[in-house]
């Protein structure tokens, strides 16, 4: 007797029951980001709202270090029952797999996508006291200078690193990447003139922009930001056509999570992101909450894996 259809029906019923009764105990969300950075603060806002929805504590545990491997290694070994989730960004799921020759995880095979929590474009920022007033100023200096222009990023393989390398490639110039150990230092370095420019989100750079130390020179996106309509896109400002750099952060689960449970958690994350209090906290960070279905997040990861594979190949960026 063929037990396949019966077993499948029983399994589906068990999955549905699991999704309906989840969670029956506290939930942990592991994060590879240091406490206090935009991804950490945003994820904590979501976790706090989920704890109200689920009527269970939702604890965000920061485990930074080793390009995210500490947090990722912990989460990927957990049972796919929803009680341990992972905050994962573009760098972890789309850039590192194309930049490093060997990683102890596969972004598509080892995780179940749940939802984005935000996606934000990058600006090119320069010191207000520096010599660069426009994008053509930067490009001309890069082409004429005996020394190479420099740009900062928080680490090798970060979105700002790849974005800067792409800018150099598209403008036919050579530029020096200067990685810093702490994300805040990349903006301070640009404000002080230690590096020539930096790629970053408006949220992370907001304090120095408001203080008049940094200037938003152009936006690396297809269209202007409604919150900063006076800042042109890089293309509008005279830079390379089609130059786009952004970053996103998501929540995923270990691979093997039942689809019903994944959809349930994804829906609850979307509900949390729609909450007025959460949206206000995100606005203070300078980012807009963006949710997605598991299928939409999976497609974004596939798309960015291909895009960053192409960038790494064209620019010759290495992790060394």
mmCIF file of C-alpha atoms in Angstrom, residues 31-261:
data_model
loop_
_atom_site.group_PDB
_atom_site.id
_atom_site.type_symbol
_atom_site.label_atom_id
_atom_site.label_comp_id
_atom_site.label_asym_id
_atom_site.label_seq_id
_atom_site.Cartn_x
_atom_site.Cartn_y
_atom_site.Cartn_z
ATOM 1 C CA UNK A 31 22.151 39.143 15.128
ATOM 2 C CA UNK A 32 25.628 39.494 13.571
ATOM 3 C CA UNK A 33 25.516 43.282 14.087
ATOM 4 C CA UNK A 34 27.041 45.115 17.057
ATOM 5 C CA UNK A 35 24.581 46.698 19.479
ATOM 6 C CA UNK A 36 23.741 50.290 18.672
ATOM 7 C CA UNK A 37 24.085 50.151 14.880
ATOM 8 C CA UNK A 38 21.090 50.762 12.609
ATOM 9 C CA UNK A 39 20.425 47.044 11.862
ATOM 10 C CA UNK A 40 20.585 46.213 15.570
ATOM 11 C CA UNK A 41 18.224 49.008 16.620
ATOM 12 C CA UNK A 42 15.787 48.200 13.807
ATOM 13 C CA UNK A 43 15.767 44.487 14.630
ATOM 14 C CA UNK A 44 15.194 45.252 18.319
ATOM 15 C CA UNK A 45 12.172 47.383 17.426
ATOM 16 C CA UNK A 46 10.736 44.471 15.434
ATOM 17 C CA UNK A 47 11.521 41.988 18.216
ATOM 18 C CA UNK A 48 9.767 44.132 20.812
ATOM 19 C CA UNK A 49 6.654 44.407 18.635
ATOM 20 C CA UNK A 50 6.665 40.664 17.918
ATOM 21 C CA UNK A 51 6.778 39.954 21.656
ATOM 22 C CA UNK A 52 3.451 41.785 21.986
ATOM 23 C CA UNK A 53 1.933 39.959 19.027
ATOM 24 C CA UNK A 54 3.090 36.564 20.243
ATOM 25 C CA UNK A 55 2.654 37.211 23.957
ATOM 26 C CA UNK A 56 6.088 35.714 24.505
ATOM 27 C CA UNK A 57 9.503 37.297 25.120
ATOM 28 C CA UNK A 58 11.439 37.841 21.876
ATOM 29 C CA UNK A 59 15.095 38.307 22.736
ATOM 30 C CA UNK A 60 17.600 39.845 20.329
ATOM 31 C CA UNK A 61 21.090 38.463 20.959
ATOM 32 C CA UNK A 62 23.946 40.390 19.353
ATOM 33 C CA UNK A 63 26.815 38.111 18.281
ATOM 34 C CA UNK A 64 29.051 40.279 16.087
ATOM 35 C CA UNK A 65 32.371 39.202 14.681
ATOM 36 C CA UNK A 66 34.067 37.138 11.965
ATOM 37 C CA UNK A 67 32.051 38.698 9.111
ATOM 38 C CA UNK A 68 28.864 37.414 10.682
ATOM 39 C CA UNK A 69 30.048 33.817 10.997
ATOM 40 C CA UNK A 70 29.536 33.636 14.775
ATOM 41 C CA UNK A 71 25.838 34.479 14.587
ATOM 42 C CA UNK A 72 25.271 32.580 11.354
ATOM 43 C CA UNK A 73 27.018 29.467 12.647
ATOM 44 C CA UNK A 74 24.879 29.469 15.772
ATOM 45 C CA UNK A 75 21.583 30.023 13.970
ATOM 46 C CA UNK A 76 22.067 27.566 11.104
ATOM 47 C CA UNK A 77 22.530 24.679 13.553
ATOM 48 C CA UNK A 78 19.278 25.420 15.385
ATOM 49 C CA UNK A 79 16.059 23.445 14.866
ATOM 50 C CA UNK A 80 13.801 24.994 12.198
ATOM 51 C CA UNK A 81 10.939 25.372 14.634
ATOM 52 C CA UNK A 82 10.891 29.175 14.777
ATOM 53 C CA UNK A 83 12.402 29.544 18.238
ATOM 54 C CA UNK A 84 15.764 30.738 16.946
ATOM 55 C CA UNK A 85 15.832 33.164 14.019
ATOM 56 C CA UNK A 86 18.649 35.160 12.422
ATOM 57 C CA UNK A 87 19.088 38.768 11.364
ATOM 58 C CA UNK A 88 20.974 38.615 8.056
ATOM 59 C CA UNK A 89 21.980 41.409 5.721
ATOM 60 C CA UNK A 90 22.902 41.790 2.098
ATOM 61 C CA UNK A 91 26.588 41.275 2.914
ATOM 62 C CA UNK A 92 25.919 37.920 4.613
ATOM 63 C CA UNK A 93 23.515 36.477 2.048
ATOM 64 C CA UNK A 94 24.609 38.037 -1.247
ATOM 65 C CA UNK A 95 28.108 39.560 -1.078
ATOM 66 C CA UNK A 96 30.249 37.267 1.085
ATOM 67 C CA UNK A 97 29.262 34.126 -0.869
ATOM 68 C CA UNK A 98 30.642 35.772 -4.013
ATOM 69 C CA UNK A 99 33.656 37.430 -2.382
ATOM 70 C CA UNK A 100 35.086 34.644 -0.227
ATOM 71 C CA UNK A 101 36.336 31.467 -1.836
ATOM 72 C CA UNK A 102 35.121 29.308 1.025
ATOM 73 C CA UNK A 103 32.276 29.931 3.456
ATOM 74 C CA UNK A 104 30.862 27.447 5.993
ATOM 75 C CA UNK A 105 27.310 28.159 4.825
ATOM 76 C CA UNK A 106 25.219 28.389 1.668
ATOM 77 C CA UNK A 107 22.872 31.410 1.674
ATOM 78 C CA UNK A 108 20.192 29.610 -0.329
ATOM 79 C CA UNK A 109 20.457 26.057 0.995
ATOM 80 C CA UNK A 110 21.048 26.705 4.708
ATOM 81 C CA UNK A 111 18.279 29.215 5.436
ATOM 82 C CA UNK A 112 14.547 29.685 5.057
ATOM 83 C CA UNK A 113 13.787 33.273 3.976
ATOM 84 C CA UNK A 114 11.175 35.030 6.100
ATOM 85 C CA UNK A 115 11.056 38.778 5.454
ATOM 86 C CA UNK A 116 12.997 41.934 4.787
ATOM 87 C CA UNK A 117 12.852 44.499 7.570
ATOM 88 C CA UNK A 118 14.330 47.426 5.639
ATOM 89 C CA UNK A 119 16.085 48.396 2.444
ATOM 90 C CA UNK A 120 17.843 51.724 2.003
ATOM 91 C CA UNK A 121 19.914 53.360 -0.754
ATOM 92 C CA UNK A 122 23.375 54.795 -0.217
ATOM 93 C CA UNK A 123 24.521 58.373 -0.651
ATOM 94 C CA UNK A 124 27.996 59.521 -1.608
ATOM 95 C CA UNK A 125 29.104 61.844 1.182
ATOM 96 C CA UNK A 126 32.082 64.196 1.429
ATOM 97 C CA UNK A 127 33.426 66.621 4.001
ATOM 98 C CA UNK A 128 31.745 70.006 3.809
ATOM 99 C CA UNK A 129 35.172 71.551 4.406
ATOM 100 C CA UNK A 130 36.796 69.531 1.613
ATOM 101 C CA UNK A 131 37.502 70.415 -2.034
ATOM 102 C CA UNK A 132 34.773 68.271 -3.592
ATOM 103 C CA UNK A 133 31.503 70.045 -4.291
ATOM 104 C CA UNK A 134 30.144 67.808 -7.064
ATOM 105 C CA UNK A 135 30.442 64.270 -8.423
ATOM 106 C CA UNK A 136 32.463 65.523 -11.449
ATOM 107 C CA UNK A 137 34.877 67.102 -8.929
ATOM 108 C CA UNK A 138 35.497 63.677 -7.416
ATOM 109 C CA UNK A 139 35.904 61.966 -10.781
ATOM 110 C CA UNK A 140 38.217 64.667 -12.142
ATOM 111 C CA UNK A 141 40.397 64.513 -9.017
ATOM 112 C CA UNK A 142 40.582 60.726 -9.281
ATOM 113 C CA UNK A 143 41.737 60.977 -12.887
ATOM 114 C CA UNK A 144 44.200 63.814 -12.384
ATOM 115 C CA UNK A 145 45.680 63.148 -8.963
ATOM 116 C CA UNK A 146 49.063 61.522 -8.481
ATOM 117 C CA UNK A 147 47.638 59.894 -5.404
ATOM 118 C CA UNK A 148 44.565 57.695 -5.555
ATOM 119 C CA UNK A 149 41.344 58.963 -4.023
ATOM 120 C CA UNK A 150 40.289 57.031 -0.938
ATOM 121 C CA UNK A 151 36.968 55.924 0.475
ATOM 122 C CA UNK A 152 36.093 54.298 3.773
ATOM 123 C CA UNK A 153 33.988 51.274 4.670
ATOM 124 C CA UNK A 154 33.328 49.273 7.841
ATOM 125 C CA UNK A 155 35.007 46.091 6.561
ATOM 126 C CA UNK A 156 36.236 44.254 3.492
ATOM 127 C CA UNK A 157 33.267 43.011 1.494
ATOM 128 C CA UNK A 158 30.774 45.467 2.951
ATOM 129 C CA UNK A 159 28.233 47.111 0.617
ATOM 130 C CA UNK A 160 30.135 50.450 0.835
ATOM 131 C CA UNK A 161 33.361 48.647 -0.132
ATOM 132 C CA UNK A 162 31.830 47.018 -3.219
ATOM 133 C CA UNK A 163 29.966 50.237 -4.029
ATOM 134 C CA UNK A 164 33.189 52.239 -3.964
ATOM 135 C CA UNK A 165 34.982 49.660 -6.104
ATOM 136 C CA UNK A 166 32.130 49.797 -8.623
ATOM 137 C CA UNK A 167 32.284 53.609 -8.705
ATOM 138 C CA UNK A 168 35.996 53.457 -9.489
ATOM 139 C CA UNK A 169 35.442 50.824 -12.179
ATOM 140 C CA UNK A 170 32.622 52.727 -13.890
ATOM 141 C CA UNK A 171 34.611 55.979 -13.897
ATOM 142 C CA UNK A 172 37.795 54.324 -15.159
ATOM 143 C CA UNK A 173 39.801 55.402 -12.123
ATOM 144 C CA UNK A 174 41.843 53.843 -9.327
ATOM 145 C CA UNK A 175 40.706 54.416 -5.754
ATOM 146 C CA UNK A 176 41.941 53.199 -2.381
ATOM 147 C CA UNK A 177 39.624 51.311 -0.041
ATOM 148 C CA UNK A 178 40.226 52.084 3.652
ATOM 149 C CA UNK A 179 38.383 49.691 5.995
ATOM 150 C CA UNK A 180 37.697 50.672 9.617
ATOM 151 C CA UNK A 181 36.887 48.472 12.572
ATOM 152 C CA UNK A 182 33.791 50.410 13.610
ATOM 153 C CA UNK A 183 31.017 51.635 11.315
ATOM 154 C CA UNK A 184 30.839 55.082 12.918
ATOM 155 C CA UNK A 185 34.510 55.688 12.103
ATOM 156 C CA UNK A 186 33.904 55.615 8.352
ATOM 157 C CA UNK A 187 31.843 58.808 8.563
ATOM 158 C CA UNK A 188 34.173 60.524 11.015
ATOM 159 C CA UNK A 189 37.090 59.749 8.694
ATOM 160 C CA UNK A 190 35.290 61.384 5.766
ATOM 161 C CA UNK A 191 34.240 64.396 7.851
ATOM 162 C CA UNK A 192 37.839 64.907 9.028
ATOM 163 C CA UNK A 193 39.263 64.568 5.518
ATOM 164 C CA UNK A 194 41.157 61.364 6.335
ATOM 165 C CA UNK A 195 39.432 59.802 3.321
ATOM 166 C CA UNK A 196 37.965 61.601 0.305
ATOM 167 C CA UNK A 197 34.453 60.186 0.378
ATOM 168 C CA UNK A 198 32.204 57.558 1.898
ATOM 169 C CA UNK A 199 29.169 55.621 0.743
ATOM 170 C CA UNK A 200 26.518 55.264 3.410
ATOM 171 C CA UNK A 201 22.900 55.518 4.438
ATOM 172 C CA UNK A 202 21.477 58.840 5.522
ATOM 173 C CA UNK A 203 20.465 57.293 8.848
ATOM 174 C CA UNK A 204 23.994 56.274 9.811
ATOM 175 C CA UNK A 205 25.476 59.607 8.756
ATOM 176 C CA UNK A 206 22.633 61.818 9.993
ATOM 177 C CA UNK A 207 24.340 63.296 13.054
ATOM 178 C CA UNK A 208 27.354 64.503 11.059
ATOM 179 C CA UNK A 209 25.151 65.776 8.227
ATOM 180 C CA UNK A 210 23.033 67.762 10.688
ATOM 181 C CA UNK A 211 26.173 69.088 12.345
ATOM 182 C CA UNK A 212 27.369 70.417 8.989
ATOM 183 C CA UNK A 213 30.402 68.126 8.887
ATOM 184 C CA UNK A 214 29.290 65.911 6.000
ATOM 185 C CA UNK A 215 27.481 66.769 2.779
ATOM 186 C CA UNK A 216 25.132 64.496 0.833
ATOM 187 C CA UNK A 217 26.721 64.828 -2.609
ATOM 188 C CA UNK A 218 24.531 62.416 -4.595
ATOM 189 C CA UNK A 219 22.286 59.384 -4.228
ATOM 190 C CA UNK A 220 23.297 56.011 -5.690
ATOM 191 C CA UNK A 221 19.798 55.123 -6.893
ATOM 192 C CA UNK A 222 17.516 55.349 -9.922
ATOM 193 C CA UNK A 223 15.424 58.183 -8.493
ATOM 194 C CA UNK A 224 15.795 60.904 -5.881
ATOM 195 C CA UNK A 225 14.889 60.288 -2.265
ATOM 196 C CA UNK A 226 11.562 62.004 -1.414
ATOM 197 C CA UNK A 227 13.012 62.983 1.966
ATOM 198 C CA UNK A 228 16.004 64.658 0.263
ATOM 199 C CA UNK A 229 14.614 65.958 -3.057
ATOM 200 C CA UNK A 230 17.420 68.492 -3.440
ATOM 201 C CA UNK A 231 20.074 65.750 -3.645
ATOM 202 C CA UNK A 232 20.496 64.456 -7.225
ATOM 203 C CA UNK A 233 21.159 60.869 -8.175
ATOM 204 C CA UNK A 234 24.752 60.061 -9.127
ATOM 205 C CA UNK A 235 23.715 59.887 -12.781
ATOM 206 C CA UNK A 236 21.856 63.210 -12.588
ATOM 207 C CA UNK A 237 24.914 64.752 -10.936
ATOM 208 C CA UNK A 238 27.162 63.839 -13.856
ATOM 209 C CA UNK A 239 28.352 60.432 -12.673
ATOM 210 C CA UNK A 240 28.138 57.022 -14.351
ATOM 211 C CA UNK A 241 24.722 55.964 -15.658
ATOM 212 C CA UNK A 242 22.851 53.282 -13.754
ATOM 213 C CA UNK A 243 25.047 53.494 -10.671
ATOM 214 C CA UNK A 244 23.061 52.021 -7.783
ATOM 215 C CA UNK A 245 24.220 50.914 -4.335
ATOM 216 C CA UNK A 246 21.956 50.012 -1.453
ATOM 217 C CA UNK A 247 21.791 47.745 1.532
ATOM 218 C CA UNK A 248 19.090 45.617 3.093
ATOM 219 C CA UNK A 249 18.521 43.631 6.252
ATOM 220 C CA UNK A 250 16.266 40.629 6.677
ATOM 221 C CA UNK A 251 15.179 37.942 9.112
ATOM 222 C CA UNK A 252 15.665 34.313 8.132
ATOM 223 C CA UNK A 253 15.330 30.913 9.795
ATOM 224 C CA UNK A 254 17.339 27.688 9.632
ATOM 225 C CA UNK A 255 16.581 25.612 6.548
ATOM 226 C CA UNK A 256 13.757 23.114 6.894
ATOM 227 C CA UNK A 257 11.174 25.364 8.507
ATOM 228 C CA UNK A 258 7.639 24.248 7.562
ATOM 229 C CA UNK A 259 6.218 26.576 4.877
ATOM 230 C CA UNK A 260 3.097 27.307 6.934
ATOM 231 C CA UNK A 261 5.213 28.446 9.876
#
